[in-house]
CSV table of C-alpha atoms in Angstrom, one decimal:
chain,number,residue,atom,x,y,z
A,1,MET,CA,119.7,149.1,131.9
A,2,ILE,CA,117.4,146.7,133.7
A,3,ASP,CA,114.4,148.0,131.7
A,4,ARG,CA,116.3,147.3,128.4
A,5,LEU,CA,117.2,143.8,129.6
A,6,ILE,CA,113.5,143.1,130.5
A,7,SER,CA,112.4,144.5,127.1
A,8,ALA,CA,114.9,142.3,125.3
A,9,SER,CA,113.8,139.3,127.2
A,10,HIS,CA,110.1,140.0,126.3
A,11,THR,CA,111.1,140.4,122.6
A,12,ARG,CA,112.9,137.1,122.5
A,13,ARG,CA,110.0,135.3,124.2
A,14,HIS,CA,107.5,137.0,121.8
A,15,LEU,CA,109.6,135.8,118.7
A,16,ASP,CA,110.0,132.3,120.2
A,17,LEU,CA,106.2,132.0,120.6
A,18,LEU,CA,105.5,133.3,117.1
A,19,ARG,CA,107.8,130.6,115.7
A,20,GLU,CA,106.3,127.9,117.9
A,21,LEU,CA,102.8,128.8,116.9
A,22,GLU,CA,103.5,129.3,113.2
A,23,PRO,CA,102.6,125.7,112.1
A,24,ALA,CA,99.3,126.0,114.0
A,25,VAL,CA,98.6,129.4,112.3
A,26,ALA,CA,99.0,127.7,108.9
A,27,VAL,CA,96.6,124.9,109.8
A,28,HIS,CA,94.0,127.4,111.2
A,29,LEU,CA,94.4,129.6,108.2
A,30,ASP,CA,93.8,126.7,105.7
A,31,ARG,CA,90.7,125.8,107.7
A,32,HIS,CA,89.5,129.4,107.7
A,33,LEU,CA,89.9,129.7,103.9
A,34,GLU,CA,87.9,126.5,103.4
A,35,ALA,CA,85.1,127.8,105.6
A,36,ALA,CA,84.9,131.5,104.6
A,37,PRO,CA,82.5,132.1,101.7
A,38,GLU,CA,83.0,134.7,99.0
A,39,TRP,CA,80.5,137.5,99.1
A,40,PHE,CA,80.1,140.9,97.6
A,41,PRO,CA,79.1,144.1,99.4
A,42,HIS,CA,77.2,145.6,96.5
A,43,GLN,CA,74.7,142.7,96.5
A,44,TYR,CA,73.6,143.5,100.0
A,45,ILE,CA,72.8,147.2,99.5
A,46,PRO,CA,69.2,148.2,98.4
A,47,TRP,CA,70.3,150.6,95.7
A,48,SER,CA,66.7,151.0,94.5
A,49,LYS,CA,65.9,153.0,97.7
A,50,ALA,CA,68.8,155.5,97.2
A,51,ARG,CA,68.5,159.0,95.9
A,52,ASP,CA,70.8,162.0,95.5
A,53,PHE,CA,71.9,164.1,98.5
A,54,ASP,CA,72.3,167.8,98.5
A,55,GLY,CA,75.7,169.1,97.3
A,56,PRO,CA,77.1,169.1,93.8
A,57,LEU,CA,74.3,166.8,92.6
A,58,ASP,CA,71.6,169.2,94.0
A,59,GLY,CA,69.7,166.4,95.7
A,60,GLU,CA,67.6,166.3,98.8
A,61,PRO,CA,69.2,167.2,102.1
A,62,TRP,CA,69.2,164.5,104.8
A,63,GLN,CA,66.5,165.0,107.5
A,64,PRO,CA,66.0,162.8,110.7
A,65,GLY,CA,62.5,161.9,109.6
A,66,GLN,CA,63.8,160.1,106.5
A,67,SER,CA,65.4,157.4,108.6
A,68,PRO,CA,63.3,154.2,109.0
A,69,LEU,CA,65.4,153.1,112.0
A,70,ALA,CA,65.0,153.7,115.7
A,71,PRO,CA,67.4,156.2,117.3
A,72,ALA,CA,69.3,153.5,119.3
A,73,VAL,CA,69.7,151.4,116.1
A,74,ARG,CA,71.1,154.4,114.3
A,75,ASP,CA,73.6,154.9,117.1
A,76,ALA,CA,74.6,151.2,116.9
A,77,LEU,CA,75.1,151.3,113.1
A,78,LEU,CA,77.1,154.5,113.3
A,79,VAL,CA,79.3,153.1,116.1
A,80,ASN,CA,79.7,149.8,114.2
A,81,LEU,CA,80.7,151.6,111.0
A,82,LEU,CA,83.1,154.1,112.5
A,83,THR,CA,84.7,151.2,114.4
A,84,GLU,CA,85.2,149.3,111.1
A,85,ASP,CA,86.5,152.4,109.4
A,86,ASN,CA,89.7,152.4,111.6
A,87,LEU,CA,91.0,149.3,109.7
A,88,PRO,CA,94.3,150.9,108.7
A,89,SER,CA,95.3,151.2,112.4
A,90,TYR,CA,94.1,147.7,113.2
A,91,HIS,CA,96.2,146.3,110.3
A,92,HIS,CA,99.3,148.2,111.5
A,93,GLU,CA,98.9,146.9,115.0
A,94,LEU,CA,98.4,143.3,114.0
A,95,ALA,CA,101.3,143.4,111.6
A,96,ALA,CA,103.5,144.9,114.3
A,97,CYS,CA,102.4,142.1,116.7
A,98,PHE,CA,102.3,139.1,114.4
A,99,GLY,CA,104.7,140.1,111.6
A,100,ARG,CA,104.3,140.3,107.8
A,101,ASP,CA,106.1,137.0,107.0
A,102,THR,CA,105.1,133.3,107.1
A,103,ALA,CA,101.5,132.2,107.8
A,104,TRP,CA,101.2,135.0,110.3
A,105,GLY,CA,101.6,137.7,107.7
A,106,THR,CA,99.3,135.8,105.2
A,107,TRP,CA,96.6,135.8,107.9
A,108,VAL,CA,97.0,139.5,108.7
A,109,HIS,CA,96.6,140.5,105.0
A,110,ARG,CA,93.6,138.1,104.5
A,111,TRP,CA,91.9,139.3,107.7
A,112,THR,CA,92.3,142.9,106.5
A,113,ALA,CA,90.9,142.1,103.1
A,114,GLU,CA,87.8,140.5,104.6
A,115,GLU,CA,87.3,143.2,107.2
A,116,GLY,CA,87.5,145.9,104.4
A,117,ARG,CA,84.2,144.6,103.0
A,118,HIS,CA,82.3,145.6,106.2
A,119,SER,CA,82.8,149.3,106.1
A,120,ASP,CA,82.0,149.3,102.3
A,121,ALA,CA,78.8,147.5,102.8
A,122,LEU,CA,77.7,149.3,105.9
A,123,ARG,CA,78.3,152.8,104.4
A,124,GLY,CA,76.5,151.9,101.2
A,125,TYR,CA,73.5,150.6,103.2
A,126,LEU,CA,73.3,153.6,105.5
A,127,HIS,CA,73.5,156.0,102.6
A,128,ALA,CA,71.0,154.1,100.5
A,129,VAL,CA,68.3,154.0,103.2
A,130,ARG,CA,69.2,157.4,104.6
A,131,ALA,CA,69.6,155.9,108.0
A,132,VAL,CA,72.0,158.5,109.5
A,133,ASP,CA,73.2,162.0,108.8
A,134,PRO,CA,75.9,161.5,106.1
A,135,VAL,CA,77.7,164.7,107.1
A,136,GLU,CA,77.9,163.6,110.8
A,137,LEU,CA,79.1,160.2,109.6
A,138,GLU,CA,81.9,161.5,107.5
A,139,ARG,CA,83.1,164.0,110.1
A,140,GLY,CA,83.1,161.2,112.6
A,141,ARG,CA,85.1,159.0,110.3
A,142,ILE,CA,87.7,161.7,109.8
A,143,ALA,CA,88.0,162.3,113.5
A,144,HIS,CA,88.2,158.7,114.5
A,145,VAL,CA,90.6,157.5,111.8
A,146,SER,CA,92.8,160.6,112.4
A,147,ARG,CA,93.1,159.6,116.1
A,148,GLY,CA,94.0,156.0,115.1
A,149,PHE,CA,94.2,153.0,117.4
A,150,THR,CA,97.2,151.9,119.4
A,151,SER,CA,97.5,148.6,121.1
A,152,THR,CA,98.6,148.6,124.7
A,153,HIS,CA,98.9,144.8,125.0
A,154,PRO,CA,102.4,143.9,126.4
A,155,THR,CA,102.6,140.2,125.2
A,156,LEU,CA,101.5,138.0,122.4
A,157,ALA,CA,99.1,136.3,124.8
A,158,HIS,CA,97.5,139.6,125.6
A,159,GLY,CA,97.2,140.4,121.9
A,160,LEU,CA,95.6,137.1,121.0
A,161,ALA,CA,93.2,137.2,124.0
A,162,TYR,CA,92.1,140.7,123.1
A,163,VAL,CA,91.3,140.0,119.4
A,164,THR,CA,89.4,136.9,120.4
A,165,VAL,CA,87.2,138.7,122.9
A,166,GLN,CA,86.8,141.7,120.6
A,167,GLU,CA,85.8,139.6,117.5
A,168,LEU,CA,83.2,137.8,119.5
A,169,ALA,CA,81.9,141.1,121.0
A,170,THR,CA,81.8,142.6,117.5
A,171,ARG,CA,79.9,139.6,116.2
A,172,GLU,CA,77.3,140.0,118.9
A,173,ALA,CA,77.0,143.8,118.3
A,174,HIS,CA,76.5,143.4,114.6
A,175,ARG,CA,74.1,140.5,114.9
A,176,ASN,CA,72.0,142.2,117.5
A,177,THR,CA,71.9,145.5,115.6
A,178,GLY,CA,70.6,143.6,112.6
A,179,HIS,CA,67.8,142.0,114.6
A,180,ALA,CA,66.9,145.4,116.2
A,181,CYS,CA,66.7,147.4,112.9
A,182,ALA,CA,63.4,145.8,111.8
A,183,ASP,CA,64.5,146.1,108.2
A,184,PRO,CA,65.1,142.9,106.2
A,185,HIS,CA,67.9,144.5,104.2
A,186,GLY,CA,69.7,145.6,107.3
A,187,THR,CA,69.1,142.3,109.1
A,188,ARG,CA,70.6,140.4,106.1
A,189,LEU,CA,73.6,142.6,105.9
A,190,MET,CA,74.4,142.6,109.6
A,191,SER,CA,74.0,138.8,109.7
A,192,ARG,CA,76.5,138.5,106.9
A,193,ILE,CA,79.0,140.7,108.6
A,194,ALA,CA,78.5,139.0,111.9
A,195,ALA,CA,79.3,135.6,110.2
A,196,ASP,CA,82.7,137.0,109.1
A,197,GLU,CA,83.4,138.2,112.6
A,198,ASN,CA,82.5,134.7,113.9
A,199,LEU,CA,85.0,133.1,111.6
A,200,HIS,CA,87.7,135.5,112.7
A,201,MET,CA,87.0,134.8,116.3
A,202,VAL,CA,87.2,131.1,115.7
A,203,PHE,CA,90.7,131.5,114.2
A,204,TYR,CA,92.0,133.5,117.1
A,205,ARG,CA,90.3,131.3,119.7
A,206,ALA,CA,92.0,128.3,118.3
A,207,LEU,CA,95.3,130.0,118.6
A,208,CYS,CA,94.5,130.9,122.2
A,209,ALA,CA,94.0,127.2,122.9
A,210,ASP,CA,97.3,126.4,121.3
A,211,LEU,CA,99.1,129.2,123.3
A,212,ALA,CA,97.4,128.1,126.5
A,213,ASP,CA,99.0,124.6,126.1
A,214,LEU,CA,102.4,126.2,125.6
A,215,ASP,CA,102.2,128.6,128.5
A,216,PRO,CA,99.1,128.0,130.7
A,217,ASP,CA,100.0,130.5,133.4
A,218,GLY,CA,101.0,133.2,131.0
A,219,PHE,CA,97.9,132.8,128.9
A,220,VAL,CA,95.4,132.7,131.7
A,221,GLU,CA,96.9,135.8,133.3
A,222,ALA,CA,96.8,137.6,130.0
A,223,PHE,CA,93.2,136.5,129.4
A,224,ALA,CA,92.2,137.8,132.9
A,225,ASP,CA,94.0,141.1,132.2
A,226,VAL,CA,92.1,141.5,128.9
A,227,VAL,CA,88.7,140.5,130.2
A,228,CYS,CA,88.8,142.6,133.3
A,229,GLY,CA,90.0,145.7,131.5
A,230,PHE,CA,88.2,145.2,128.1
A,231,GLN,CA,87.3,148.1,125.9
A,232,MET,CA,86.0,147.9,122.4
A,233,PRO,CA,88.3,149.4,119.8
A,234,GLY,CA,85.7,152.1,118.9
A,235,HIS,CA,85.7,153.6,122.4
A,236,GLY,CA,87.5,156.7,121.0
A,237,ILE,CA,84.6,157.5,118.6
A,238,PRO,CA,83.3,161.0,119.2
A,239,GLY,CA,80.2,160.7,121.5
A,240,PHE,CA,80.9,157.0,122.1
A,241,GLN,CA,79.8,157.0,125.8
A,242,GLY,CA,76.4,158.5,125.2
A,243,ARG,CA,75.7,156.2,122.2
A,244,ALA,CA,76.9,153.2,124.2
A,245,VAL,CA,74.4,154.0,127.0
A,246,ARG,CA,71.6,154.3,124.5
A,247,ILE,CA,72.7,151.0,122.8
A,248,ALA,CA,72.7,149.3,126.1
A,249,THR,CA,69.4,150.7,127.2
A,250,ALA,CA,67.8,149.4,124.0
A,251,GLY,CA,69.2,145.9,124.8
A,252,ILE,CA,71.4,145.8,121.6
A,253,TYR,CA,74.6,145.4,123.5
A,254,ASP,CA,74.8,145.6,127.3
A,255,ILE,CA,76.8,144.2,130.2
A,256,ALA,CA,74.6,141.0,130.4
A,257,ILE,CA,75.1,140.2,126.7
A,258,HIS,CA,78.9,140.8,127.2
A,259,ARG,CA,79.0,138.4,130.1
A,260,ASP,CA,76.6,135.7,128.9
A,261,HIS,CA,77.5,135.6,125.1
A,262,VAL,CA,81.1,136.7,125.0
A,263,VAL,CA,83.0,136.1,128.3
A,264,LEU,CA,81.3,132.9,129.5
A,265,PRO,CA,81.4,131.1,126.1
A,266,LEU,CA,85.1,131.8,125.8
A,267,LEU,CA,85.8,130.6,129.3
A,268,ARG,CA,83.9,127.4,128.6
A,269,THR,CA,85.4,126.7,125.2
A,270,LEU,CA,88.9,127.4,126.3
A,271,ARG,CA,88.2,125.5,129.6
A,272,ILE,CA,90.0,128.2,131.5
A,273,MET,CA,88.2,127.5,134.8
A,274,GLU,CA,88.8,123.8,134.5
A,275,ARG,CA,92.5,123.6,133.8
A,276,THR,CA,94.6,121.5,136.2
A,277,ASP,CA,98.1,122.7,135.0
A,278,LEU,CA,98.2,126.2,136.5
A,279,GLY,CA,100.8,127.5,138.9
A,280,SER,CA,100.2,130.2,141.5
A,281,MET,CA,100.2,133.0,138.9
A,282,GLY,CA,97.5,131.3,136.8
A,283,GLU,CA,95.4,130.4,139.8
A,284,GLN,CA,95.5,134.0,141.0
A,285,ALA,CA,94.4,135.1,137.5
A,286,ARG,CA,91.6,132.6,137.5
A,287,GLU,CA,90.4,133.8,140.9
A,288,ARG,CA,90.4,137.4,139.5
A,289,LEU,CA,88.2,136.2,136.6
A,290,GLY,CA,85.8,134.6,139.0
A,291,ARG,CA,85.4,137.9,141.0
A,292,TYR,CA,85.0,139.8,137.8
A,293,LEU,CA,82.2,137.5,136.6
A,294,GLU,CA,80.4,138.2,139.9
A,295,VAL,CA,80.7,142.0,139.2
A,296,LEU,CA,79.3,141.5,135.7
A,297,GLU,CA,76.5,139.4,137.0
A,298,ASP,CA,75.5,142.0,139.6
A,299,LYS,CA,75.6,144.8,137.0
A,300,GLY,CA,73.6,142.8,134.6
A,301,ARG,CA,71.0,142.0,137.2
A,302,ARG,CA,70.6,145.7,138.1
A,303,LEU,CA,70.2,146.6,134.4
A,304,ALA,CA,67.6,143.9,133.9
A,305,GLU,CA,65.6,145.3,136.9
A,306,LEU,CA,65.8,148.8,135.5
A,307,ARG,CA,64.7,147.7,132.1
A,308,SER,CA,61.8,145.7,133.6
A,309,ARG,CA,60.7,148.8,135.5
A,310,MET,CA,60.8,150.8,132.3
A,311,GLY,CA,58.8,148.1,130.5
A,312,GLN,CA,61.5,147.5,127.9
A,313,ARG,CA,62.4,144.2,126.2
A,314,ARG,CA,65.4,143.3,124.2
A,315,PRO,CA,64.5,143.6,120.5
A,316,HIS,CA,66.5,140.5,119.5
A,317,PRO,CA,66.3,136.7,120.3
A,318,ALA,CA,68.8,135.1,122.6
A,319,PRO,CA,71.7,133.5,120.8
A,320,SER,CA,71.7,129.7,120.6
A,321,GLU,CA,74.6,127.3,120.7
A,322,VAL,CA,74.2,127.0,116.9
A,323,ASP,CA,75.5,130.6,116.6
A,324,MET,CA,78.8,129.6,118.2
A,325,PRO,CA,81.9,128.3,116.4
A,326,ALA,CA,82.0,127.0,112.9
A,327,PHE,CA,84.6,124.4,113.9
A,328,PRO,CA,85.0,123.2,117.5
A,329,LEU,CA,88.3,123.0,119.2
A,330,PRO,CA,89.7,119.5,119.1
A,331,ARG,CA,90.1,117.7,122.5
A,332,ASP,CA,92.9,115.5,123.7
A,333,GLY,CA,92.3,112.4,125.8
A,334,SER,CA,92.3,114.4,129.0
A,335,GLY,CA,89.4,116.6,127.9
A,336,THR,CA,91.5,119.7,127.8
A,337,PRO,CA,91.9,121.8,124.6
A,338,GLY,CA,94.3,120.0,122.3
A,339,ARG,CA,96.7,121.4,119.8
A,340,SER,CA,95.1,121.8,116.3
A,341,ALA,CA,98.4,121.7,114.5
């Protein structure tokens, strides 16, 4: 009985917050539509490099030596694509959290439509340049999509915090993979996809600022929960852990990148460590974030030392502030994030 009452209370609070944030969603959606360019996946694929594979067309079987890309880059591209392939589950989870009506539903469908371009373009590119084993790729897709993705986030604040962190992490993963692939076609495509992910992050980040003004303690606690327990949505991909290690060792996406170019920029932009309106719950969450940052810094330092001993360098340039948001969060007179609506 008590569990049902708690669940009912959470549901009412969730619905109340959806209604309160709906005007802001409409504003951020209009801003997104003005900023998001129209682009076409087929224009980014070097079709002239493609040739038939074995099978019904009696083409040439794939061989590892045909790939022009380094093994870690192939790992990164495969993980990136299989992550994008699970879009049906992501759409279901977002629709369940945000609803299919009002501006929330319009955003969910628009986001899904834009994200759908990514797997189309990535698969076309990988096939055209014979970057990865197409049989392994398809078997991995079937396994990963069959497993699906289920959100474990208990509140709206947790859901918004997660998609904000995840979109920025995905932007960095795509962008860095493009820089590492040493192929102008791949670099161009991954930069284009990363730009989409950046715009999606900006939308969610703006809503996080709005929600933080409505419920400072609840949002900061949710943000700390998400950051301290973060996993990318592709962590269930077959062989993910081994690939993730190789991707990190190559400097495409590692713990230092996650800290310096995902967690810290969000903390700064949302001004989480500077808020003066937190109660005891929010303060405890902020302290937890501080301790976790120290853990990330220590792990990043040890990885850098290991990479130095191995004589390795990151194959991509460090991101600049220019790479950050397309539209900054507005500020109110106190210097804290203001409401955009």
